[in-house]
Structures are given as structure tokens and as C-alpha cells.
Coordinates of C-alpha atoms in Angstrom, one line a residue:
Chain G
M1 CA 0.0 0.0 0.0
S2 CA 1.2 3.5 -0.6
F3 CA -0.2 7.1 -0.5
A4 CA 1.6 7.8 -3.8
H5 CA -1.7 8.8 -5.4
L6 CA -1.7 11.8 -3.1
D7 CA 1.5 13.1 -4.7
R8 CA 0.4 12.7 -8.3
Y9 CA 0.5 16.5 -9.1
A10 CA 3.1 17.4 -6.5
D11 CA 5.9 17.9 -9.1
R12 CA 3.7 19.5 -11.8
P13 CA 4.9 23.1 -12.4
S14 CA 2.2 25.7 -11.7
W15 CA 1.9 29.3 -10.8
L16 CA 1.4 28.4 -7.1
T17 CA 4.3 25.9 -6.9
R18 CA 6.7 28.1 -8.7
R19 CA 6.0 31.0 -6.3
T20 CA 5.6 29.4 -2.9
T21 CA 7.4 26.7 -0.8
P22 CA 5.5 23.8 0.9
D23 CA 5.8 25.7 4.3
Q24 CA 4.1 28.7 2.8
R25 CA 1.5 26.7 1.1
L26 CA 0.6 25.1 4.4
W27 CA 0.1 28.6 5.9
I28 CA -2.1 29.5 2.9
A29 CA -4.2 26.4 3.4
L30 CA -4.6 27.2 7.1
G31 CA -5.5 30.9 6.3
A32 CA -8.2 29.8 3.8
A33 CA -9.6 27.2 6.0
F34 CA -9.9 29.6 9.0
A35 CA -11.3 32.4 6.8
A36 CA -14.0 30.0 5.4
G37 CA -14.6 27.9 8.5
L38 CA -15.0 30.8 10.9
M39 CA -17.0 33.1 8.5
P40 CA -19.9 34.4 10.6
P41 CA -23.4 33.2 9.6
G42 CA -25.1 35.4 7.1
A43 CA -22.0 36.8 5.5
W44 CA -23.0 35.6 2.0
R45 CA -21.2 38.3 0.0
A46 CA -17.9 37.7 1.7
L47 CA -18.4 33.9 1.2
I48 CA -18.9 34.5 -2.5
V49 CA -15.7 36.6 -2.7
L50 CA -13.8 33.9 -0.8
A51 CA -15.2 31.3 -3.3
A52 CA -13.8 33.3 -6.2
V53 CA -10.4 33.5 -4.5
V54 CA -10.3 29.8 -3.9
G55 CA -11.5 29.2 -7.5
L56 CA -8.6 31.4 -8.7
G57 CA -6.3 29.3 -6.4
A58 CA -7.5 26.1 -8.1
W59 CA -6.7 27.6 -11.5
A60 CA -3.3 28.8 -10.3
A61 CA -2.4 25.4 -8.9
S62 CA -3.3 23.6 -12.2
V63 CA -5.0 20.7 -10.5
P64 CA -7.1 18.9 -13.1
A65 CA -10.8 19.5 -12.5
R66 CA -11.7 15.8 -12.4
T67 CA -9.1 15.0 -9.8
F68 CA -10.1 18.0 -7.8
G69 CA -13.8 17.0 -8.0
Q70 CA -13.0 13.4 -7.0
R71 CA -11.1 14.5 -3.9
I72 CA -13.8 16.9 -2.9
A73 CA -16.4 14.2 -3.4
Q74 CA -14.4 11.9 -1.1
A75 CA -14.6 14.5 1.7
L76 CA -18.2 15.5 1.0
P77 CA -19.9 12.9 3.2
F78 CA -17.9 14.1 6.3
F79 CA -19.8 17.4 6.3
L80 CA -22.8 16.8 4.0
L81 CA -24.4 14.0 6.1
P82 CA -24.4 15.9 9.4
A83 CA -25.7 19.1 7.7
L84 CA -28.6 17.1 6.0
A85 CA -30.1 16.6 9.5
L86 CA -30.2 20.3 10.3
P87 CA -33.4 21.3 8.2
F88 CA -35.4 18.7 10.2
T89 CA -33.9 19.4 13.6
V90 CA -33.5 23.2 13.8
P91 CA -36.8 24.9 14.8
G92 CA -38.2 27.6 12.5
P93 CA -41.0 28.4 10.0
P94 CA -41.9 25.2 8.0
A95 CA -40.5 25.0 4.4
F96 CA -41.6 21.5 3.2
Q97 CA -42.8 18.1 4.4
L98 CA -40.9 14.9 3.9
G99 CA -43.0 12.1 5.2
A100 CA -43.5 12.6 8.9
L101 CA -40.6 15.1 9.0
T102 CA -41.0 18.9 8.6
A103 CA -38.0 20.9 7.3
S104 CA -37.7 24.5 8.6
T105 CA -36.4 27.4 6.5
T106 CA -34.0 28.4 9.3
G107 CA -32.6 24.9 9.3
L108 CA -32.3 24.9 5.5
L109 CA -30.5 28.2 5.5
R110 CA -28.1 27.0 8.3
A111 CA -27.4 23.8 6.5
T112 CA -26.7 25.6 3.2
E113 CA -24.3 28.0 5.0
I114 CA -22.4 25.3 6.8
V115 CA -22.0 23.2 3.6
A116 CA -20.8 26.3 1.7
R117 CA -18.2 27.1 4.4
A118 CA -17.1 23.5 4.7
T119 CA -16.8 23.1 0.9
L120 CA -14.6 26.2 0.6
A121 CA -12.3 25.2 3.5
V122 CA -11.9 21.6 2.2
S123 CA -11.4 23.0 -1.4
A124 CA -8.5 25.2 -0.2
V125 CA -6.9 22.4 1.7
T126 CA -7.4 20.0 -1.2
I127 CA -5.7 22.4 -3.7
V128 CA -2.6 22.7 -1.4
V129 CA -2.4 19.0 -0.6
S130 CA -2.7 18.1 -4.3
V131 CA 0.3 20.2 -5.3
T132 CA 2.5 19.4 -2.3
R133 CA 4.2 16.1 -1.5
A134 CA 2.8 14.5 1.7
A135 CA 6.3 14.2 3.1
D136 CA 6.9 18.0 2.4
L137 CA 3.6 18.8 4.0
L138 CA 4.5 16.9 7.1
G139 CA 7.9 18.5 7.1
A140 CA 6.2 21.9 6.9
L141 CA 4.5 21.2 10.2
D142 CA 7.9 22.0 11.8
G143 CA 6.9 25.6 11.3
L144 CA 3.8 25.2 13.5
P145 CA 3.9 25.4 17.3
L146 CA 3.5 21.7 17.8
P147 CA 5.2 19.6 20.5
R148 CA 8.4 18.0 19.1
L149 CA 7.1 14.5 20.1
V150 CA 4.0 15.1 17.9
R151 CA 6.2 16.2 14.9
T152 CA 8.5 13.2 15.3
S153 CA 5.5 10.9 15.7
L154 CA 4.1 12.3 12.4
A155 CA 7.4 11.9 10.5
L156 CA 7.9 8.3 11.7
G157 CA 4.3 7.5 11.4
Y158 CA 4.3 8.5 7.7
R159 CA 7.4 6.5 7.1
Y160 CA 6.1 3.3 8.7
V161 CA 2.4 3.4 7.9
Y162 CA 3.0 1.6 4.6
V163 CA 5.0 -1.1 6.3
L164 CA 2.4 -1.7 9.0
T165 CA -0.5 -1.5 6.5
D166 CA 1.2 -4.1 4.3
E167 CA 1.6 -6.4 7.3
L168 CA -2.0 -5.9 8.3
E169 CA -3.2 -6.7 4.7
R170 CA -1.2 -10.0 4.8
T171 CA -2.7 -10.9 8.2
T172 CA -6.2 -10.0 7.1
R173 CA -5.9 -12.0 3.9
A174 CA -4.7 -15.0 5.9
L175 CA -7.6 -14.5 8.3
K176 CA -10.2 -14.4 5.5
S177 CA -8.8 -17.5 3.9
R178 CA -9.1 -19.4 7.2
M179 CA -12.4 -18.1 8.5
G180 CA -14.8 -18.3 5.5
R181 CA -17.8 -19.6 7.4
A182 CA -17.0 -18.4 10.9
S183 CA -19.7 -17.0 13.1
K184 CA -19.7 -13.2 13.7
L185 CA -18.5 -13.6 17.2
R186 CA -15.4 -15.6 16.1
L187 CA -14.8 -13.1 13.3
W188 CA -14.8 -10.2 15.8
R189 CA -12.5 -12.1 18.1
A190 CA -10.1 -12.9 15.3
R191 CA -10.1 -9.3 13.9
A192 CA -9.6 -7.9 17.4
A193 CA -6.6 -10.3 17.8
T194 CA -5.3 -9.0 14.5
L195 CA -5.4 -5.5 15.8
A196 CA -3.7 -6.6 19.1
H197 CA -1.0 -8.3 16.9
L198 CA -0.6 -5.1 14.9
F199 CA 0.0 -3.0 18.0
L200 CA 2.4 -5.6 19.3
R201 CA 4.4 -5.5 16.1
A202 CA 4.4 -1.7 16.1
H203 CA 5.7 -1.7 19.6
D204 CA 8.5 -4.2 19.0
R205 CA 9.5 -2.5 15.7
G206 CA 9.6 0.8 17.5
V207 CA 12.0 -0.6 20.1
R208 CA 14.2 -2.0 17.2
I209 CA 14.1 1.3 15.3
H210 CA 15.1 3.2 18.4
A211 CA 18.1 0.9 18.8
A212 CA 19.1 1.4 15.1
M213 CA 18.6 5.2 15.4
L214 CA 20.8 5.4 18.5
S215 CA 23.5 3.4 16.7
R216 CA 23.4 6.1 14.0
G217 CA 23.8 9.0 16.4
Y218 CA 20.1 9.9 17.2
Q219 CA 20.0 12.6 19.8
D220 CA 16.3 13.0 20.5
C221 CA 15.7 15.1 17.4
L222 CA 15.2 14.1 13.7
P223 CA 17.6 16.0 11.3
S224 CA 16.0 17.8 8.4
L225 CA 17.5 18.2 4.9
R226 CA 14.7 20.5 3.8
N227 CA 15.7 23.8 2.1
H228 CA 14.2 26.7 4.0
S229 CA 13.6 29.5 1.5
D230 CA 11.9 32.8 1.7
V231 CA 11.3 32.9 -2.1
G232 CA 7.5 33.3 -2.0
L233 CA 7.2 35.2 1.3
T234 CA 5.7 38.3 -0.4
W235 CA 3.1 36.3 -2.3
T236 CA 2.2 34.2 0.9
L237 CA 1.7 37.4 3.0
L238 CA -0.4 38.9 0.2
I239 CA -2.7 35.9 0.0
L240 CA -3.0 35.6 3.8
G241 CA -3.7 39.3 4.0
L242 CA -6.4 38.8 1.3
F243 CA -8.1 36.0 3.4
A244 CA -7.9 38.2 6.5
V245 CA -9.6 41.2 4.6
V246 CA -12.3 38.9 3.2
W247 CA -13.0 37.5 6.7
L248 CA -13.2 41.0 8.2
V249 CA -15.5 42.1 5.4
G250 CA -17.7 39.2 6.4
V251 CA -17.7 40.2 10.0
L252 CA -18.6 43.8 9.1
E253 CA -21.3 42.5 6.7
V254 CA -23.1 40.8 9.6
T255 CA -22.5 43.3 12.4
R256 CA -23.9 46.3 10.3
Chain A
M14 CA -19.6 12.5 13.1
A15 CA -16.6 11.4 15.0
H16 CA -14.6 14.4 13.7
I17 CA -16.3 17.8 13.5
P18 CA -15.8 19.3 10.1
D19 CA -15.0 23.0 9.2
G20 CA -17.9 25.4 9.2
F21 CA -19.8 23.9 12.1
L22 CA -18.1 25.7 15.1
S23 CA -18.3 29.3 16.0
A24 CA -15.1 31.4 16.4
S25 CA -15.4 31.5 20.2
V26 CA -15.8 27.7 20.6
S27 CA -13.0 27.1 18.1
A28 CA -10.6 29.4 20.0
T29 CA -11.5 28.0 23.4
T30 CA -11.0 24.4 22.3
Y31 CA -7.8 25.3 20.5
A32 CA -6.5 26.8 23.8
A33 CA -7.5 23.7 25.8
A34 CA -5.9 21.4 23.2
A35 CA -2.6 23.5 23.1
A36 CA -2.4 23.4 27.0
L37 CA -3.0 19.7 27.1
S38 CA -0.5 19.0 24.3
A39 CA 2.2 20.9 26.1
Y40 CA 1.6 19.2 29.4
A41 CA 1.3 15.8 27.7
A42 CA 4.7 16.3 25.9
R43 CA 6.3 17.1 29.2
R44 CA 4.8 14.2 31.0
T45 CA 5.6 11.7 28.2
R46 CA 9.2 12.9 28.1
T47 CA 9.8 12.4 31.8
R48 CA 8.0 9.1 31.9
L49 CA 9.0 7.3 28.7
D50 CA 12.6 8.6 28.0
E51 CA 13.8 9.2 24.4
R52 CA 12.5 5.8 23.4
A53 CA 9.1 7.5 23.3
A54 CA 9.6 9.1 19.9
P55 CA 10.1 6.0 17.7
T56 CA 7.5 4.0 19.6
L57 CA 4.9 6.8 19.4
G58 CA 5.6 7.2 15.6
L59 CA 4.9 3.5 15.2
A60 CA 1.8 3.7 17.4
T61 CA 0.6 6.6 15.2
A62 CA 1.1 4.4 12.1
A63 CA -0.6 1.5 13.9
V64 CA -3.7 3.6 14.7
F65 CA -4.0 4.6 11.0
A66 CA -3.6 1.0 9.9
A67 CA -6.1 -0.3 12.6
Q68 CA -8.8 2.1 11.4
V69 CA -8.7 0.2 8.0
V70 CA -10.0 -3.0 9.7
N71 CA -13.8 -3.1 9.6
F72 CA -16.0 -5.0 12.0
P73 CA -19.3 -6.2 10.6
V74 CA -22.2 -4.8 12.8
A75 CA -25.6 -5.4 11.3
A76 CA -27.6 -4.9 8.1
G77 CA -24.5 -4.5 6.0
T78 CA -23.0 -1.8 8.1
S79 CA -19.6 -2.0 9.8
G80 CA -17.6 -0.1 12.4
H81 CA -14.0 0.6 13.0
L82 CA -11.8 1.4 16.0
L83 CA -11.3 5.0 17.1
G84 CA -8.5 3.8 19.3
G85 CA -8.0 6.4 22.1
T86 CA -8.6 4.1 25.1
L87 CA -6.8 1.1 23.5
V88 CA -3.7 3.1 22.8
A89 CA -3.8 4.6 26.3
V90 CA -4.0 1.1 27.8
I91 CA -0.9 0.0 25.8
F92 CA 1.3 3.2 25.8
G93 CA -0.1 5.2 28.7
P94 CA -2.5 8.1 28.8
W95 CA -0.3 11.0 27.9
A96 CA 1.6 9.2 25.1
A97 CA -1.8 8.1 23.7
F98 CA -3.0 11.7 23.8
L99 CA 0.0 12.7 21.6
V100 CA -0.5 9.8 19.3
M101 CA -4.2 10.6 18.8
T102 CA -3.4 14.3 18.3
A103 CA -0.9 13.3 15.5
V104 CA -3.5 11.1 13.9
L105 CA -6.1 13.9 14.0
I106 CA -3.7 16.4 12.4
V107 CA -3.0 14.1 9.5
Q108 CA -6.7 13.2 9.1
A109 CA -7.6 16.9 9.0
L110 CA -4.8 18.0 6.7
I111 CA -4.5 15.2 4.2
F112 CA -7.8 13.3 4.3
A113 CA -10.2 16.2 5.1
D114 CA -11.7 14.0 7.9
G115 CA -12.3 16.7 10.5
G116 CA -11.8 20.4 9.9
L117 CA -8.7 22.5 10.6
T118 CA -10.9 25.1 12.5
A119 CA -12.3 22.2 14.5
L120 CA -9.0 20.6 15.2
G121 CA -8.9 21.9 18.8
A122 CA -12.3 20.5 19.4
N123 CA -11.5 17.2 17.9
V124 CA -8.4 16.9 20.0
V125 CA -10.4 17.7 23.1
N126 CA -13.1 15.2 22.2
I127 CA -11.2 12.3 20.7
A128 CA -7.7 12.6 22.2
A129 CA -8.4 14.1 25.6
I130 CA -11.7 12.3 26.4
G131 CA -10.9 9.1 24.5
A132 CA -7.4 8.6 25.8
L133 CA -7.1 10.6 29.1
L134 CA -10.6 10.2 30.5
G135 CA -10.8 6.6 29.0
Y136 CA -7.6 5.7 30.8
G137 CA -8.7 7.3 34.0
M138 CA -11.9 5.2 34.0
Y139 CA -9.9 2.1 33.1
R140 CA -7.6 2.6 36.0
A141 CA -10.4 3.2 38.5
L142 CA -12.2 0.1 37.2
M143 CA -9.0 -2.0 37.5
A144 CA -8.7 -0.9 41.1
L145 CA -12.3 -1.9 41.8
L146 CA -12.3 -5.2 39.8
G147 CA -8.7 -6.4 40.6
E148 CA -6.1 -8.0 38.5
G149 CA -6.8 -10.7 35.8
M150 CA -6.9 -11.0 32.0
R151 CA -10.7 -11.0 31.8
R152 CA -11.1 -8.2 34.3
R153 CA -8.6 -6.1 32.5
A154 CA -10.4 -6.6 29.2
L155 CA -13.8 -5.8 30.9
A156 CA -12.4 -2.6 32.4
A157 CA -10.9 -1.6 29.1
S158 CA -14.2 -2.3 27.3
L159 CA -16.4 -0.4 29.7
S160 CA -14.1 2.6 29.8
A161 CA -13.8 2.7 26.0
Y162 CA -17.6 2.6 25.8
A163 CA -18.1 5.4 28.4
A164 CA -15.3 7.5 26.8
T165 CA -16.9 7.2 23.4
V166 CA -20.3 8.3 24.7
L167 CA -18.7 11.2 26.5
T168 CA -16.9 12.1 23.2
G169 CA -20.4 12.4 21.6
V170 CA -21.7 14.5 24.5
A171 CA -18.8 16.9 24.2
A172 CA -19.1 17.2 20.4
G173 CA -22.9 17.8 20.9
L174 CA -22.2 20.5 23.5
E175 CA -19.7 22.2 21.2
L176 CA -22.1 22.2 18.3
G177 CA -24.9 23.4 20.5
L178 CA -22.8 26.3 21.9
S179 CA -21.8 27.2 18.3
G180 CA -25.5 27.7 17.5
V181 CA -25.7 24.9 14.9
A182 CA -28.7 23.4 16.8
P183 CA -30.3 23.8 20.3
V184 CA -27.9 22.4 22.9
R185 CA -30.5 20.0 24.2
L186 CA -31.1 18.6 20.7
S187 CA -27.4 18.4 19.6
V188 CA -26.2 16.7 22.9
G189 CA -29.1 14.3 22.8
A190 CA -28.6 13.3 19.2
M191 CA -24.8 12.9 19.5
A192 CA -25.1 10.9 22.8
S193 CA -27.6 8.6 21.1
V194 CA -25.4 8.0 18.0
Y195 CA -22.3 7.6 20.2
A196 CA -24.1 5.1 22.4
I197 CA -24.1 2.7 19.4
T198 CA -20.5 3.7 18.2
G199 CA -19.4 3.2 21.8
A200 CA -20.7 -0.3 22.0
V201 CA -18.6 -1.2 18.9
E202 CA -15.5 0.6 20.3
G203 CA -16.0 -1.1 23.7
A204 CA -16.2 -4.5 22.2
I205 CA -13.2 -4.1 19.9
T206 CA -11.1 -2.6 22.7
G207 CA -12.1 -5.3 25.2
L208 CA -11.3 -8.1 22.8
A209 CA -8.0 -6.5 21.7
V210 CA -6.9 -6.0 25.3
W211 CA -7.8 -9.6 26.1
A212 CA -5.8 -10.9 23.2
L213 CA -2.8 -8.7 24.3
A214 CA -3.1 -9.7 27.9
R215 CA -2.9 -13.3 26.9
K216 CA -0.1 -13.0 24.4
R217 CA 2.1 -10.2 25.9
P218 CA 0.9 -8.9 29.2
D219 CA 4.2 -7.0 29.6
L220 CA 3.2 -4.8 26.7
L221 CA 0.2 -3.3 28.5
Y222 CA 1.1 0.0 30.2
N223 CA 2.1 -1.0 33.7
V224 CA -0.3 0.5 36.2
A225 CA 2.3 -0.1 38.9
D226 CA 4.7 2.4 37.1
A227 CA 2.2 5.2 37.4
P228 CA 2.1 7.2 40.6
I229 CA -0.4 5.7 43.0
P230 CA -2.3 8.1 45.3
A231 CA -1.7 7.8 49.1
S232 CA -5.2 6.5 49.6
P233 CA -6.4 4.6 46.5
R234 CA -9.8 3.9 47.9
R235 CA -10.5 7.5 48.7
A236 CA -9.2 8.5 45.3
I237 CA -11.4 6.0 43.5
L238 CA -14.4 7.0 45.6
L239 CA -13.9 10.7 45.0
G240 CA -13.0 10.2 41.3
G241 CA -16.1 8.0 40.8
L242 CA -18.3 10.5 42.6
G243 CA -16.9 13.3 40.6
S244 CA -17.4 11.5 37.3
L245 CA -21.0 10.6 38.3
A246 CA -21.8 14.2 39.2
A247 CA -20.2 15.5 35.9
L248 CA -22.0 12.9 33.8
T249 CA -25.5 13.4 35.3
G250 CA -25.0 17.2 35.2
A251 CA -24.0 17.0 31.5
L252 CA -26.9 14.7 30.6
S253 CA -29.5 16.8 32.5
V254 CA -29.1 19.4 29.7
V255 CA -31.0 17.0 27.4
A256 CA -33.7 16.1 29.9
S257 CA -37.2 17.0 29.0
T258 CA -38.7 20.2 30.5
A259 CA -42.2 19.1 29.9
P260 CA -44.3 18.3 33.0
D261 CA -44.3 14.7 34.2
R262 CA -47.5 12.6 34.5
L263 CA -48.2 13.6 38.1
D264 CA -47.7 17.3 37.3
R265 CA -49.9 17.0 34.2
L266 CA -52.6 15.3 36.4
A267 CA -52.3 18.0 39.0
V268 CA -52.8 20.7 36.3
N269 CA -55.7 18.8 34.7
L270 CA -57.5 18.2 38.1
G271 CA -56.8 21.7 39.3
F272 CA -54.8 21.1 42.4
A273 CA -51.4 22.1 41.0
D274 CA -51.4 25.2 43.3
A275 CA -51.5 22.9 46.4
A276 CA -47.9 22.0 45.8
A277 CA -46.8 25.7 46.0
A278 CA -45.3 25.1 49.5
W279 CA -42.6 23.0 47.8
K280 CA -41.5 26.0 45.7
N281 CA -39.4 27.1 48.7
A282 CA -37.4 23.8 48.7
P283 CA -33.6 24.3 48.3
F284 CA -33.4 23.3 44.6
A285 CA -37.0 23.7 43.6
E286 CA -37.7 23.0 39.9
Y287 CA -34.2 21.6 39.6
R288 CA -32.6 25.0 39.7
A289 CA -29.4 25.8 41.8
W290 CA -28.1 29.4 41.9
L291 CA -27.3 29.7 38.2
P292 CA -29.9 30.6 35.5
G293 CA -30.9 28.3 32.6
A294 CA -29.3 24.9 31.8
G295 CA -26.3 25.7 34.1
G296 CA -28.5 25.8 37.1
T297 CA -30.3 22.5 36.2
A298 CA -26.9 20.8 35.6
L299 CA -25.6 22.0 39.0
A300 CA -28.8 21.0 40.8
V301 CA -28.7 17.5 39.2
A302 CA -25.0 17.0 40.0
I303 CA -25.5 18.0 43.6
G304 CA -28.5 15.7 43.8
A305 CA -26.5 12.8 42.4
V306 CA -23.8 13.4 45.0
L307 CA -26.4 13.7 47.9
V308 CA -28.1 10.5 46.8
F309 CA -24.8 8.7 46.7
V310 CA -23.7 10.0 50.1
G311 CA -27.2 9.1 51.5
A312 CA -27.0 5.5 50.1
V313 CA -23.5 5.0 51.6
A314 CA -24.7 6.4 55.0
V315 CA -27.7 4.0 55.0
A316 CA -25.5 1.1 54.0
R317 CA -23.0 1.9 56.8
A318 CA -25.9 2.2 59.4
L319 CA -27.2 -1.2 58.4
M320 CA -23.8 -2.7 58.7
I321 CA -23.3 -1.2 62.2
M322 CA -26.8 -2.5 63.2
R323 CA -25.9 -6.0 62.0
R324 CA -22.6 -6.0 63.8
T325 CA -24.3 -4.8 67.1
R326 CA -26.9 -7.6 66.8
Q327 CA -24.2 -10.2 66.2
S328 CA -22.1 -9.1 69.2

């Protein structure tokens, strides 16, 4: 197993990749997600402007529309399904009847707003993730105020998730071939034992890796060969400033 | 909705949960470093990878549906609570950033709900149950299973509360809906955790985080009693938010038959209408929590009185 499909457009030259480093792209993604996600309810004009900026970003990143759409579609159920319940649960003037359920206009409006905000935030993150290698993205997390143990866990986790998933796939295949007609209870016990085995292997491998790292001079910190560059700093600050302005316009639009 | 997506939380709730998550992460990093030495980093990296891989394994539930492990309590039982908190935080960051499972603006809330409640509170309950049930493979598995179930339900309650406070839906509704959904998710999580801990306890009991290594309070019974009582009060208080405010059958009967005013004397009771000092839902939660503690203390007092009477009779 590999996550190589995530890096398919990482090396493709585009306006965005030529002018920004992975670290800067991570900040841009965070800026867009926060501007969209925290846009106050009712700020429709600001949301439309933000959608135009994100659309421009998709064009600047040269991510094929089909791939972009597929990735958004994968993320869609995470926010669409919870939002679908809102028209029927939020009290307000009735809009339409669906069997025994009554949808309210307030709930409909709230669900539409939430879906719009979530779609914009996910789109911005998807654009950046599509044009940045996963390893570079995780490396860019060094610039965020995260505990060192979390950053090291992320780097090593990314390195070994393929190894452990391959092992798990082999164990699961063996389990399937031996338990074709097993009862549900036996199947649960066997799968739980598989998970226990997975954690056991992860622990033992962790101890071995630690010994190997120590023998190579590990001193409680993973060295990085990444090239820190300020090439696109002006562009990054401009884009982040634009997101901040749009968010502020949204706040003013609601408070007036 | 194990992970809250972007767009659901208000700026104030997002900022508050981010602050709580940051404070907990900093403390967890300090605790893990002093407890697990430098071996922690590679082991935690592998644990992070294992949680990712483990979430791929589906468990058939019913009618063609399946569930998978969330993992907070299981990782805490193996690697310890603070290390598990960091592992779950790392998993949530990657899920939000690369897989769009959980929003970046809701990352703080998801860390509080899944990492803090799943790992820290789940482990706290596991340890309390272990002290009550005693040692043994099956007891260990049972304690892990029950604490994973309770932690998952509380994760749902916390998520519901955050959504309610953000104005997505009324608090009562969101907490009730999330608690109901998570009661089912929690049953799957509890079963998987219990079975996995049982398998580990049989195969490699040394791998499970050694409770003996953790600092033991001077008076374990008192700590367990107070911890249990505190959890009971917090749980009943939180759940009171979703309780119905409609009159019960006796109240309705009194109103229908016209003698509702006869009960006016009770309006001067200390916590009349389940209200204690604070206005709104806060007052109800406080009154119910105090009530739960008083009922518990009363039951203990009656039990002790009965024991003394029996001893006196025997002597």
C-alpha cells in the first residue's frame, strides 16, 4: 500500500508551486480554512468573494478539475451528512414536508451556509495538498507550534504506515482464507486479535528502530534536509492578507 | 460524526477548544518525556502508524453496516494516557490536513473530544475500574471495554455540546442526538477494545502500560471514591441538559384536576424545579450534579448504618 496517489500532481509546475514553498502553502491552506470555516453566519457576499479567491487558487495550482472533484467528493460525506439533518432538527418556519418530518427554512439556511463554508475550507486544503508532496507537507509542520514529540511521531508514522498496513493486509488475507464460514463472534475475536497483533508488532518494531537510530547517532531530534527558503514570502503574505480582509468584510457585513 | 468538520463551530468555541488542546498537548509532551525517556519518539511514531492501519480494519455490525476502531482508550491502555493523547493528536492532524476528515478550524475541538476524552478520561476510568475489579486478564479486558464505551459516549456528549454552543442546533437537541449516536458507536468501540486488550493480555501482558509504574495516590480507595463520585456528578450534570422540561405525568394530572397550586409550598425547597443558583441549563446541571452526590452519600450512609446495626446484633 502507498499514499503515492496523493503526490500525483506534486511535481507538476504551476503558478502556485513556482512562487511558494511547501511551508508557505501550508500557511495559505490554514488561512483559507480559517477564513472560510469561521466566517460568521449570514456573510454571504464575503463567502462568494472567498469562493472566487479559492477558485482562482485552483486555477493557479493547475490541478485537473476531475481529480479536484474526486477529492472533494471523497470529503463531501464528512460534512454533508451531518448538515442534512439540520433542516429537520432546527426549529423555525416550515419549508416543506418529507413524510412525517418537517423541514424548517431556518434549518435549511443554516445547512446551506455550513455546507458552503465547509466546501470552501476543504477545497482550499485539497488544492494545497494536491500540489505538495505528503512528506513535504508533514515537514512543513515543523513551522507550526506543535510539541516535538508530535512532529517526530508524524514523521515516523508517515514512514512506517506503509510497512504496518502491508503487514496488516497480509494478516487480514490469511484470516479471510481461514475463516470463511466463521460466526460473527469468532470473526470479531479474530479481527480484534489481528489489531492486538498489529500494536504488538508496532511496539516491537519501535524498540528496534530506536536501537538502530541510537547506533546512527540519534539525539532525540530528527535532522531535516529541507531547504528553508523565503522565495515566495511576499506572495504568501499577500494571499494571507487577502483572506484576512475577506473575513473582516464578512464580520462587518453581519454586524452592520 | 466522530470528527467535527470545518464550518460547524463558532469562532469562540473554536478558539476555546484550541487553547485547551494546546495546553493539554504541552503538558502531555512534558509528562511523556519524563515518563518514557527518548524511546518514546520512535515508539509513538509506530503507534501513530498502527492507529492509521487499525482504522482500516472493519468490523461487521448489522444490516450490511460496519464499524472501526477509534483507538483512544486502546492506545492509552498500551502506551499510557499522555503518550496516547499525543498519538491521537498526531492522527487527527494528518486526518484533517491530508484526508479532510475533520476540519482545521475544529482541530482543537476534535483533539479535546477524541484525544483528551478518548485517551485521558478513558484511561482514568480504566484505572479506576481496574482498582475496583482487581487483576486478571478478563477483568482487564472488561475494564478496558467499559471505559472505552463510556469515553466514546462522553466524546459524543462533548461534540454535541460544542455544536450546540456554536449555535448549529439547540444544545438539548445536539447533545441528545450525539449521545444517542455515540451510544451505538461506543458499543462497537468497547467490544473491539475489550477483545484486543484480552488478546494482548494473553499474548504479551508485559506490553500493556504497567499501572504499577504510574504514581499511586496515598489512599487509592478514597481517590477512586472521589473520582467515581466526581465522574458521576459530571455525567449526570451534562446529561441533565438533554432532559425534557415538559411536566411529568403527576404534574400534568395535578394541572388537569386543578390542584397544582396545592404543591406551592414546595416552591421554597432548596433546589425547587431543579434550579441551583445559576440561570438556565447551568442551574439545572448544577442541581442534578448536587442531587447525584447527595443520593450517593445518602445511600452510603444507609449502608453503613445497616452494617453497624448488623454487627451490634451479632455481638
